[in-house]
Short mmCIF file of N, CA and C in Angstrom, two decimals:
data_model
loop_
_atom_site.label_atom_id
_atom_site.label_comp_id
_atom_site.label_asym_id
_atom_site.label_seq_id
_atom_site.Cartn_x
_atom_site.Cartn_y
_atom_site.Cartn_z
N ILE B 1 78.84 -64.97 -186.43
CA ILE B 1 79.69 -64.29 -186.61
C ILE B 1 80.42 -63.30 -185.07
N MET B 2 82.02 -63.21 -185.72
CA MET B 2 82.39 -62.67 -184.72
C MET B 2 81.92 -61.12 -184.55
N LEU B 3 81.52 -60.29 -183.98
CA LEU B 3 81.51 -59.04 -184.00
C LEU B 3 82.69 -58.44 -182.72
N MET B 4 83.95 -57.64 -183.20
CA MET B 4 84.71 -57.28 -182.25
C MET B 4 85.01 -55.75 -182.37
N ASP B 5 84.70 -55.32 -180.90
CA ASP B 5 85.11 -53.73 -180.89
C ASP B 5 86.65 -53.67 -180.83
N VAL B 6 86.89 -52.54 -182.13
CA VAL B 6 88.11 -52.74 -181.71
C VAL B 6 88.39 -50.45 -181.59
N SER B 7 87.55 -49.96 -180.84
CA SER B 7 87.40 -48.75 -180.61
C SER B 7 88.65 -48.49 -179.00
N ALA B 8 89.42 -47.54 -179.52
CA ALA B 8 90.15 -46.70 -178.32
C ALA B 8 90.15 -47.45 -177.27
N SER B 9 88.74 -47.37 -176.31
CA SER B 9 88.88 -47.82 -175.07
C SER B 9 89.00 -49.76 -175.34
N MET B 10 89.00 -50.12 -176.09
CA MET B 10 89.46 -51.67 -175.79
C MET B 10 91.20 -51.61 -175.70
N LYS B 11 91.34 -50.53 -175.67
CA LYS B 11 93.57 -50.87 -175.89
C LYS B 11 93.75 -51.40 -174.27
N ARG B 12 93.41 -51.59 -172.98
CA ARG B 12 93.82 -51.52 -172.30
C ARG B 12 93.96 -53.53 -172.01
N SER B 13 94.54 -53.98 -171.26
CA SER B 13 95.26 -55.12 -171.43
C SER B 13 94.17 -55.86 -171.05
N ASP B 14 93.30 -55.90 -170.03
CA ASP B 14 91.97 -56.46 -169.54
C ASP B 14 90.71 -56.68 -170.87
N ARG B 15 90.97 -56.43 -172.05
CA ARG B 15 90.26 -55.89 -173.33
C ARG B 15 90.64 -56.39 -174.08
N LEU B 16 91.29 -55.78 -175.51
CA LEU B 16 91.61 -56.55 -176.82
C LEU B 16 92.51 -57.63 -176.60
N PRO B 17 93.53 -57.52 -175.33
CA PRO B 17 94.31 -58.97 -175.86
C PRO B 17 93.91 -60.38 -174.97
N LEU B 18 92.60 -59.64 -174.09
CA LEU B 18 92.18 -60.71 -173.78
C LEU B 18 90.88 -61.61 -174.92
N LEU B 19 90.37 -60.11 -175.28
CA LEU B 19 89.67 -60.83 -176.41
C LEU B 19 90.01 -61.87 -177.61
N LYS B 20 91.42 -61.23 -177.61
CA LYS B 20 92.14 -61.94 -179.13
C LYS B 20 92.45 -63.44 -178.60
N GLU B 21 93.04 -63.43 -177.29
CA GLU B 21 92.49 -64.53 -176.21
C GLU B 21 91.65 -65.57 -176.80
N ALA B 22 90.45 -64.92 -175.88
CA ALA B 22 89.03 -65.65 -175.94
C ALA B 22 88.81 -65.89 -176.95
N PHE B 23 88.86 -65.29 -178.08
CA PHE B 23 88.73 -66.21 -179.50
C PHE B 23 89.10 -66.90 -180.03
N GLY B 24 90.41 -66.99 -179.74
CA GLY B 24 91.08 -67.97 -180.12
C GLY B 24 90.83 -69.44 -179.54
N LYS B 25 90.69 -69.04 -177.97
CA LYS B 25 89.99 -70.43 -177.43
C LYS B 25 88.76 -71.01 -177.87
N LEU B 26 87.73 -69.77 -178.31
CA LEU B 26 86.77 -70.27 -178.74
C LEU B 26 86.53 -70.76 -179.98
N LEU B 27 87.67 -70.52 -180.97
CA LEU B 27 87.80 -71.29 -181.76
C LEU B 27 88.42 -72.93 -181.96
N ASP B 28 89.01 -73.05 -180.95
CA ASP B 28 89.60 -74.53 -180.47
C ASP B 28 88.51 -75.63 -180.10
N HIS B 29 86.87 -74.96 -179.97
CA HIS B 29 86.08 -75.91 -179.77
C HIS B 29 85.61 -76.33 -180.66
N MET B 30 85.68 -75.09 -181.95
CA MET B 30 84.85 -75.35 -183.12
C MET B 30 85.29 -75.95 -184.56
N ARG B 31 84.82 -77.27 -184.91
CA ARG B 31 84.34 -77.98 -185.97
C ARG B 31 84.94 -77.69 -187.34
N ALA B 32 85.35 -78.24 -188.17
CA ALA B 32 85.71 -77.66 -189.29
C ALA B 32 84.00 -76.97 -190.01
N GLU B 33 82.87 -78.24 -189.79
CA GLU B 33 81.83 -77.87 -190.37
C GLU B 33 80.92 -76.19 -190.53
N ASP B 34 81.50 -75.79 -188.76
CA ASP B 34 81.50 -74.52 -188.47
C ASP B 34 81.59 -73.15 -189.78
N ARG B 35 81.54 -72.93 -189.88
CA ARG B 35 81.07 -71.39 -190.73
C ARG B 35 81.97 -70.09 -189.78
N ILE B 36 82.43 -69.30 -190.02
CA ILE B 36 82.88 -68.25 -189.32
C ILE B 36 83.24 -66.48 -190.17
N SER B 37 82.55 -65.94 -189.61
CA SER B 37 82.95 -64.03 -190.03
C SER B 37 83.43 -63.63 -189.08
N VAL B 38 84.25 -62.79 -189.40
CA VAL B 38 84.81 -61.69 -187.83
C VAL B 38 84.04 -60.76 -189.02
N ILE B 39 83.17 -59.67 -187.88
CA ILE B 39 83.67 -57.87 -187.84
C ILE B 39 84.13 -57.14 -186.90
N ILE B 40 84.85 -55.97 -187.87
CA ILE B 40 85.68 -55.27 -186.64
C ILE B 40 85.46 -54.44 -186.77
N TYR B 41 85.10 -53.43 -185.67
CA TYR B 41 84.14 -52.51 -185.39
C TYR B 41 85.10 -51.49 -185.10
N SER B 42 84.70 -50.42 -185.08
CA SER B 42 85.86 -48.52 -184.61
C SER B 42 84.38 -47.66 -185.29
N ASN B 43 85.29 -46.89 -186.07
CA ASN B 43 84.29 -46.00 -186.86
C ASN B 43 83.36 -46.53 -187.43
N ASP B 44 84.39 -47.42 -188.46
CA ASP B 44 82.72 -48.29 -188.79
C ASP B 44 82.91 -49.58 -189.00
N ALA B 45 82.31 -50.56 -189.58
CA ALA B 45 82.38 -51.96 -189.33
C ALA B 45 82.64 -52.40 -190.92
N LYS B 46 84.28 -53.57 -190.67
CA LYS B 46 84.54 -53.83 -191.76
C LYS B 46 84.60 -55.79 -191.73
N VAL B 47 84.33 -56.06 -192.39
CA VAL B 47 84.15 -57.88 -192.33
C VAL B 47 85.82 -58.29 -192.64
N ALA B 48 86.70 -58.61 -192.02
CA ALA B 48 87.34 -59.59 -192.07
C ALA B 48 87.71 -60.52 -192.36
N VAL B 49 86.56 -61.42 -192.34
CA VAL B 49 86.76 -63.18 -192.61
C VAL B 49 84.81 -62.81 -192.87
N ASP B 50 84.49 -63.58 -193.75
CA ASP B 50 83.13 -64.04 -194.48
C ASP B 50 82.72 -65.58 -194.65
N GLY B 51 82.58 -66.02 -193.51
CA GLY B 51 82.02 -67.52 -193.55
C GLY B 51 82.64 -68.74 -194.15
N VAL B 52 84.14 -68.55 -193.66
CA VAL B 52 84.88 -69.72 -193.78
C VAL B 52 84.49 -70.51 -192.56
N SER B 53 85.26 -72.30 -192.98
CA SER B 53 85.08 -72.95 -191.98
C SER B 53 85.83 -73.08 -191.28
N ALA B 54 85.62 -73.14 -189.87
CA ALA B 54 86.70 -73.12 -188.91
C ALA B 54 87.81 -74.10 -188.73
N SER B 55 88.16 -75.15 -189.83
CA SER B 55 89.59 -75.65 -189.80
C SER B 55 90.37 -74.56 -190.64
N GLN B 56 90.17 -73.71 -191.15
CA GLN B 56 90.68 -72.26 -191.68
C GLN B 56 91.73 -71.56 -190.42
N ARG B 57 91.77 -72.11 -189.53
CA ARG B 57 92.09 -71.69 -187.87
C ARG B 57 93.55 -70.35 -188.69
N GLU B 58 94.24 -71.11 -189.78
CA GLU B 58 95.36 -69.64 -189.59
C GLU B 58 94.63 -68.13 -190.63
N THR B 59 93.86 -68.46 -191.06
CA THR B 59 93.03 -67.34 -191.48
C THR B 59 92.61 -66.63 -190.80
N ILE B 60 91.61 -66.94 -189.42
CA ILE B 60 90.75 -66.70 -188.45
C ILE B 60 91.60 -66.03 -187.96
N PHE B 61 92.89 -66.59 -186.77
CA PHE B 61 93.47 -65.97 -186.41
C PHE B 61 94.76 -65.11 -186.21
N SER B 62 94.80 -65.43 -187.93
CA SER B 62 95.61 -64.41 -188.71
C SER B 62 94.77 -62.61 -188.66
N SER B 63 93.71 -62.61 -188.86
CA SER B 63 92.77 -61.55 -188.37
C SER B 63 92.25 -61.29 -187.77
N ILE B 64 92.45 -62.30 -186.43
CA ILE B 64 92.17 -61.45 -184.93
C ILE B 64 93.54 -61.15 -184.71
N ASP B 65 94.48 -61.55 -184.78
CA ASP B 65 95.89 -61.35 -184.06
C ASP B 65 96.49 -60.00 -185.31
N ARG B 66 95.53 -59.32 -185.88
CA ARG B 66 96.51 -58.26 -186.42
C ARG B 66 95.34 -57.06 -185.95
N LEU B 67 94.41 -57.51 -185.21
CA LEU B 67 93.58 -56.18 -185.03
C LEU B 67 94.34 -55.30 -184.06
N VAL B 68 93.93 -54.00 -184.53
CA VAL B 68 94.67 -52.74 -183.41
C VAL B 68 93.15 -52.11 -182.97
N VAL B 69 94.07 -51.06 -182.05
CA VAL B 69 92.65 -50.29 -181.47
C VAL B 69 93.18 -49.30 -181.94
N ALA B 70 91.28 -48.03 -181.91
CA ALA B 70 91.00 -47.15 -182.76
C ALA B 70 90.18 -46.46 -183.07
N GLY B 71 89.72 -45.45 -183.14
CA GLY B 71 88.49 -44.34 -183.36
C GLY B 71 87.57 -44.71 -181.38
N SER B 72 85.99 -44.62 -182.57
CA SER B 72 84.82 -44.56 -181.46
C SER B 72 83.97 -45.81 -182.01
N PRO B 73 83.69 -46.92 -181.08
CA PRO B 73 82.57 -47.61 -181.68
C PRO B 73 81.42 -46.95 -181.99
N LYS B 74 80.79 -48.02 -183.20
CA LYS B 74 79.74 -47.72 -183.52
C LYS B 74 78.91 -48.98 -183.90
N GLY B 75 78.46 -49.22 -182.48
CA GLY B 75 77.40 -50.39 -182.59
C GLY B 75 76.87 -50.76 -183.15
N LYS B 76 75.56 -49.56 -183.39
CA LYS B 76 74.08 -49.65 -184.30
C LYS B 76 74.90 -50.37 -185.78
N SER B 77 75.41 -49.51 -186.29
CA SER B 77 75.48 -50.13 -187.74
C SER B 77 76.86 -51.38 -187.86
N ALA B 78 77.49 -51.54 -186.71
CA ALA B 78 78.06 -52.74 -186.90
C ALA B 78 77.12 -53.88 -186.61
N LEU B 79 76.35 -53.91 -185.86
CA LEU B 79 75.20 -55.11 -185.65
C LEU B 79 74.42 -54.72 -186.60
N LYS B 80 73.51 -54.23 -186.82
CA LYS B 80 72.84 -54.44 -188.45
C LYS B 80 74.22 -55.25 -189.26
N LYS B 81 75.28 -54.83 -189.98
CA LYS B 81 76.26 -55.35 -190.85
C LYS B 81 76.12 -56.90 -190.26
N ALA B 82 76.61 -56.57 -188.86
CA ALA B 82 76.57 -58.57 -188.06
C ALA B 82 75.31 -59.80 -188.36
N TYR B 83 74.29 -58.58 -188.39
CA TYR B 83 72.63 -59.18 -188.41
C TYR B 83 73.17 -59.56 -190.20
N LYS B 84 73.21 -58.65 -190.55
CA LYS B 84 73.13 -58.99 -192.34
C LYS B 84 73.71 -60.31 -193.38
N LEU B 85 75.10 -60.31 -192.36
CA LEU B 85 75.35 -61.43 -192.52
C LEU B 85 75.71 -62.65 -192.48
N ALA B 86 74.80 -62.68 -190.84
CA ALA B 86 74.13 -63.85 -190.51
C ALA B 86 73.07 -64.49 -190.97
N GLN B 87 72.29 -63.84 -191.91
CA GLN B 87 71.27 -63.82 -192.33
C GLN B 87 72.09 -64.39 -194.12
N GLU B 88 73.03 -63.83 -194.52
CA GLU B 88 73.59 -64.21 -195.49
C GLU B 88 74.07 -65.91 -195.75
N ASN B 89 74.74 -65.98 -194.54
CA ASN B 89 75.93 -67.17 -194.27
C ASN B 89 74.68 -68.29 -193.08
N PHE B 90 73.68 -68.10 -193.17
CA PHE B 90 72.32 -68.65 -192.13
C PHE B 90 72.40 -70.53 -193.03
N ILE B 91 72.45 -71.31 -191.62
CA ILE B 91 72.60 -72.77 -191.75
C ILE B 91 71.48 -73.33 -191.03
N SER B 92 70.44 -73.57 -192.33
CA SER B 92 69.16 -74.39 -191.53
C SER B 92 69.35 -75.20 -190.81
N GLY B 93 69.07 -75.00 -189.51
CA GLY B 93 69.08 -75.67 -187.97
C GLY B 93 70.42 -75.84 -187.93
N GLY B 94 71.13 -74.90 -188.15
CA GLY B 94 72.34 -74.46 -187.28
C GLY B 94 72.43 -73.22 -186.29
N ASN B 95 73.03 -73.57 -185.31
CA ASN B 95 73.50 -72.63 -184.59
C ASN B 95 73.86 -71.05 -184.53
N ASN B 96 73.32 -70.54 -185.11
CA ASN B 96 73.26 -69.28 -185.83
C ASN B 96 73.32 -68.41 -184.70
N ARG B 97 74.52 -67.70 -184.87
CA ARG B 97 74.65 -66.83 -183.56
C ARG B 97 75.98 -66.05 -183.67
N ILE B 98 75.17 -64.23 -183.61
CA ILE B 98 76.45 -63.17 -183.25
C ILE B 98 76.96 -63.24 -182.01
N ILE B 99 78.63 -63.26 -181.89
CA ILE B 99 78.61 -63.02 -180.40
C ILE B 99 79.26 -61.75 -180.66
N MET B 100 79.11 -60.30 -180.13
CA MET B 100 79.34 -59.23 -180.31
C MET B 100 80.20 -58.95 -178.71
N ALA B 101 81.67 -58.84 -179.02
CA ALA B 101 82.63 -58.95 -178.21
C ALA B 101 82.81 -56.85 -177.56
N THR B 102 82.61 -56.44 -176.35
CA THR B 102 83.03 -55.46 -176.68
C THR B 102 83.19 -55.17 -175.26
N ASP B 103 83.36 -53.74 -174.87
CA ASP B 103 83.40 -52.90 -173.48
C ASP B 103 82.81 -51.98 -173.35
N GLY B 104 81.94 -52.23 -173.98
CA GLY B 104 80.42 -51.44 -174.13
C GLY B 104 79.59 -49.97 -174.18
N PHE B 105 81.46 -49.85 -174.49
CA PHE B 105 81.33 -48.01 -174.34
C PHE B 105 80.59 -47.16 -175.43
N PHE B 106 79.13 -47.33 -175.61
CA PHE B 106 78.62 -46.73 -176.57
C PHE B 106 77.12 -47.03 -176.38
N GLU B 107 76.80 -46.60 -177.44
CA GLU B 107 74.98 -46.16 -176.38
C GLU B 107 74.20 -47.51 -177.06
N ILE B 108 74.33 -48.46 -175.97
CA ILE B 108 73.49 -49.56 -175.92
C ILE B 108 71.99 -49.26 -176.52
N ASP B 109 71.85 -48.63 -175.53
CA ASP B 109 70.17 -48.28 -175.61
C ASP B 109 69.87 -47.93 -177.21
N ASP B 110 70.56 -47.89 -178.13
CA ASP B 110 70.53 -47.44 -179.51
C ASP B 110 70.22 -49.10 -179.79
N LEU B 111 70.55 -50.16 -179.55
CA LEU B 111 70.49 -51.24 -180.07
C LEU B 111 69.78 -52.06 -179.56
N PHE B 112 68.78 -52.02 -178.66
CA PHE B 112 67.70 -52.85 -178.15
C PHE B 112 66.87 -53.41 -179.33
N SER B 113 66.20 -52.08 -180.31
CA SER B 113 65.27 -52.19 -181.18
C SER B 113 65.96 -53.28 -182.07
N LEU B 114 66.68 -53.36 -182.56
CA LEU B 114 67.71 -54.38 -183.20
C LEU B 114 67.98 -55.51 -182.92
N ALA B 115 68.15 -55.68 -181.55
CA ALA B 115 68.20 -56.98 -181.21
C ALA B 115 67.03 -57.35 -180.84
N SER B 116 65.78 -57.07 -180.72
CA SER B 116 64.61 -57.22 -180.93
C SER B 116 64.06 -58.15 -182.34
N LYS B 117 64.63 -57.14 -183.02
CA LYS B 117 64.09 -57.87 -184.60
C LYS B 117 65.00 -59.06 -184.67
N ILE B 118 66.09 -59.24 -183.77
CA ILE B 118 67.21 -60.25 -183.87
C ILE B 118 66.56 -61.53 -183.31
N ASN B 119 65.30 -61.16 -182.23
CA ASN B 119 65.45 -62.24 -181.84
C ASN B 119 64.05 -63.05 -182.20
N GLY B 120 63.37 -62.15 -183.12
CA GLY B 120 62.59 -63.29 -184.30
C GLY B 120 62.62 -63.56 -185.27
N SER B 121 63.86 -63.42 -185.10
CA SER B 121 64.84 -64.73 -186.32
C SER B 121 65.51 -65.72 -186.01
N SER B 122 66.02 -66.62 -186.28
CA SER B 122 66.84 -68.34 -185.88
C SER B 122 67.92 -67.61 -185.22
N ILE B 123 68.66 -66.07 -184.90
CA ILE B 123 69.62 -65.85 -184.81
C ILE B 123 69.87 -65.48 -183.60
N ALA B 124 70.74 -65.76 -183.01
CA ALA B 124 70.75 -65.50 -181.81
C ALA B 124 72.34 -64.39 -181.49
N LEU B 125 71.87 -63.22 -180.63
CA LEU B 125 73.46 -62.68 -180.21
C LEU B 125 73.69 -62.68 -179.00
N SER B 126 74.50 -63.24 -178.82
CA SER B 126 74.93 -63.00 -177.55
C SER B 126 76.03 -61.81 -177.35
N VAL B 127 76.16 -61.70 -176.04
CA VAL B 127 77.27 -60.51 -176.13
C VAL B 127 78.94 -60.85 -175.00
N PHE B 128 79.67 -60.86 -174.86
CA PHE B 128 81.10 -60.47 -174.23
C PHE B 128 81.66 -59.68 -173.78
N SER B 129 81.33 -59.53 -172.63
CA SER B 129 82.03 -57.65 -172.44
C SER B 129 83.59 -58.52 -171.40
N PHE B 130 84.25 -56.98 -172.01
CA PHE B 130 85.69 -57.15 -171.48
C PHE B 130 86.09 -56.33 -170.43
N GLY B 131 86.65 -56.26 -169.33
CA GLY B 131 86.94 -54.85 -169.04
C GLY B 131 85.62 -54.91 -166.93
N ASN B 132 86.60 -53.82 -166.73
CA ASN B 132 85.93 -54.01 -165.50
C ASN B 132 84.91 -52.30 -166.00
N LEU B 133 83.65 -53.04 -165.39
CA LEU B 133 82.48 -52.42 -166.35
C LEU B 133 81.53 -51.79 -165.07
N SER B 134 80.83 -50.96 -164.98
CA SER B 134 80.26 -50.66 -164.06
C SER B 134 78.91 -51.53 -163.60
N LYS B 135 77.88 -51.80 -163.16
CA LYS B 135 76.79 -52.31 -162.79
C LYS B 135 75.76 -51.99 -164.00
N ASP B 136 75.64 -50.82 -164.69
CA ASP B 136 74.01 -50.19 -165.34
C ASP B 136 75.07 -51.14 -166.41
N ARG B 137 76.36 -50.67 -166.47
CA ARG B 137 76.84 -51.04 -168.38
C ARG B 137 76.88 -52.92 -168.34
N HIS B 138 76.73 -54.00 -167.66
CA HIS B 138 76.73 -54.92 -167.22
C HIS B 138 75.56 -55.14 -167.32
N SER B 139 74.50 -54.73 -166.78
CA SER B 139 72.80 -54.60 -166.97
C SER B 139 72.53 -54.81 -168.50
N ALA B 140 72.98 -53.57 -168.71
CA ALA B 140 72.80 -53.12 -169.96
C ALA B 140 72.95 -53.82 -171.10
N LEU B 141 74.18 -54.29 -170.94
CA LEU B 141 74.81 -55.71 -172.09
C LEU B 141 74.11 -56.82 -171.71
N GLY B 142 73.35 -57.31 -170.63
CA GLY B 142 73.02 -58.21 -170.81
C GLY B 142 71.22 -58.20 -171.08
N ARG B 143 70.83 -57.17 -171.06
CA ARG B 143 69.79 -56.85 -171.58
C ARG B 143 69.33 -57.09 -173.33
N LEU B 144 70.63 -56.54 -173.73
CA LEU B 144 70.74 -56.44 -174.79
C LEU B 144 71.14 -57.94 -175.58
N ALA B 145 71.88 -58.77 -174.74
CA ALA B 145 71.95 -60.02 -175.13
C ALA B 145 70.36 -61.22 -175.09
N GLU B 146 69.87 -60.86 -173.60
CA GLU B 146 68.43 -61.34 -173.18
C GLU B 146 67.60 -61.01 -174.49
N MET B 147 67.15 -59.63 -174.98
CA MET B 147 66.88 -59.41 -176.11
C MET B 147 66.67 -59.88 -177.35
N GLY B 148 68.83 -60.40 -177.61
CA GLY B 148 68.29 -60.89 -179.37
C GLY B 148 68.85 -62.37 -178.42
N ASN B 149 67.86 -62.95 -177.30
CA ASN B 149 67.90 -64.27 -177.34
C ASN B 149 68.94 -65.28 -176.99
N GLY B 150 70.05 -64.68 -176.63
CA GLY B 150 71.60 -64.93 -176.55
C GLY B 150 72.22 -65.04 -175.05
N ASN B 151 73.57 -64.92 -175.03
CA ASN B 151 73.94 -64.94 -173.40
C ASN B 151 74.51 -64.02 -173.47
N TYR B 152 74.43 -63.64 -171.74
CA TYR B 152 75.77 -62.54 -171.92
C TYR B 152 77.01 -62.99 -170.60
N LYS B 153 77.96 -62.73 -170.87
CA LYS B 153 78.84 -63.19 -169.58
C LYS B 153 80.07 -62.02 -169.96
N ASN B 154 80.99 -61.68 -169.09
CA ASN B 154 81.82 -60.90 -168.60
C ASN B 154 83.32 -61.16 -168.56
N ILE B 155 84.07 -61.63 -169.75
CA ILE B 155 85.46 -62.28 -169.48
C ILE B 155 86.16 -61.82 -169.27
N THR B 156 86.63 -62.34 -167.52
CA THR B 156 88.02 -62.12 -167.46
C THR B 156 88.93 -63.31 -167.45
N ARG B 157 90.09 -63.51 -166.79
CA ARG B 157 91.09 -64.24 -167.06
C ARG B 157 90.72 -65.55 -166.55
N THR B 158 89.88 -65.21 -165.47
CA THR B 158 89.10 -66.53 -164.76
C THR B 158 88.82 -67.64 -165.27
N ASN B 159 87.39 -66.64 -165.69
CA ASN B 159 86.45 -67.56 -166.53
C ASN B 159 86.58 -67.95 -167.49
N ILE B 160 87.48 -67.23 -168.24
CA ILE B 160 87.67 -67.32 -170.05
C ILE B 160 87.63 -68.90 -170.35
N ASP B 161 88.29 -70.17 -169.90
CA ASP B 161 87.74 -71.47 -170.80
C ASP B 161 86.17 -71.94 -169.92
N ASN B 162 86.18 -71.69 -168.99
CA ASN B 162 84.07 -71.80 -168.94
C ASN B 162 83.65 -71.29 -169.41
N ALA B 163 83.84 -70.19 -170.00
CA ALA B 163 82.73 -69.06 -170.28
C ALA B 163 82.60 -69.65 -171.82
N LEU B 164 83.47 -69.57 -172.73
CA LEU B 164 84.10 -69.50 -173.97
C LEU B 164 83.56 -71.45 -174.27
N LEU B 165 83.72 -72.32 -173.65
CA LEU B 165 82.50 -73.74 -173.55
C LEU B 165 81.43 -73.54 -173.66
N GLU B 166 80.83 -73.51 -172.86
CA GLU B 166 79.55 -73.08 -172.71
C GLU B 166 78.62 -72.45 -173.51
N GLU B 167 79.45 -71.24 -174.11
CA GLU B 167 78.82 -70.40 -175.30
C GLU B 167 79.18 -71.47 -176.70
N ALA B 168 80.31 -72.05 -177.11
CA ALA B 168 80.54 -73.07 -177.85
C ALA B 168 79.45 -74.26 -178.31
N LYS B 169 78.96 -74.55 -176.89
CA LYS B 169 78.25 -75.51 -176.54
C LYS B 169 76.53 -75.29 -176.99
N ALA B 170 76.16 -73.64 -176.47
CA ALA B 170 75.14 -73.32 -176.88
C ALA B 170 74.30 -73.65 -178.22
N VAL B 171 72.66 -73.68 -177.52
CA VAL B 171 71.58 -73.75 -178.38
C VAL B 171 70.96 -72.48 -178.35
N ARG B 172 70.17 -72.16 -179.67
CA ARG B 172 69.13 -71.53 -179.35
C ARG B 172 68.42 -72.13 -178.60
N LYS B 173 67.74 -70.75 -178.05
CA LYS B 173 66.16 -71.44 -176.85
C LYS B 173 65.08 -71.37 -177.94
#
């Protein structure tokens, strides 16, 4: 599940444009048997793509290319929706993962209890941050990923390829 923050704070060039590029590159590492869902969130969370084969790149790329920024992020409701969708599309023995892409400008503390619930399941929560964030924000997003039994990376132009390849190959702990 790709959970993408499209709130107004993502407008900068080191955020939404880099996010689009990053997820395009991540899709390049996916196989036809991989199932992809895309949820976008700002004022509310909307499912843009629901459980399609990674071979349907046109559909997935199209949904990502059309992203525009607006509103304020509602991270908790978005993560709830992503978790529900991950449960509905769960693949036994698969790499069931929510990848949250954000600049972290929302109440991260509100998501910790939900991440703990995800940690108790067979679904991992990884977090990709975008933009120049404070140490506290990096720390909180890293803690969120850790609580969700996933990975945390701040995505920049210099690490985009390696970070995404690592995530594509990631397995549940």
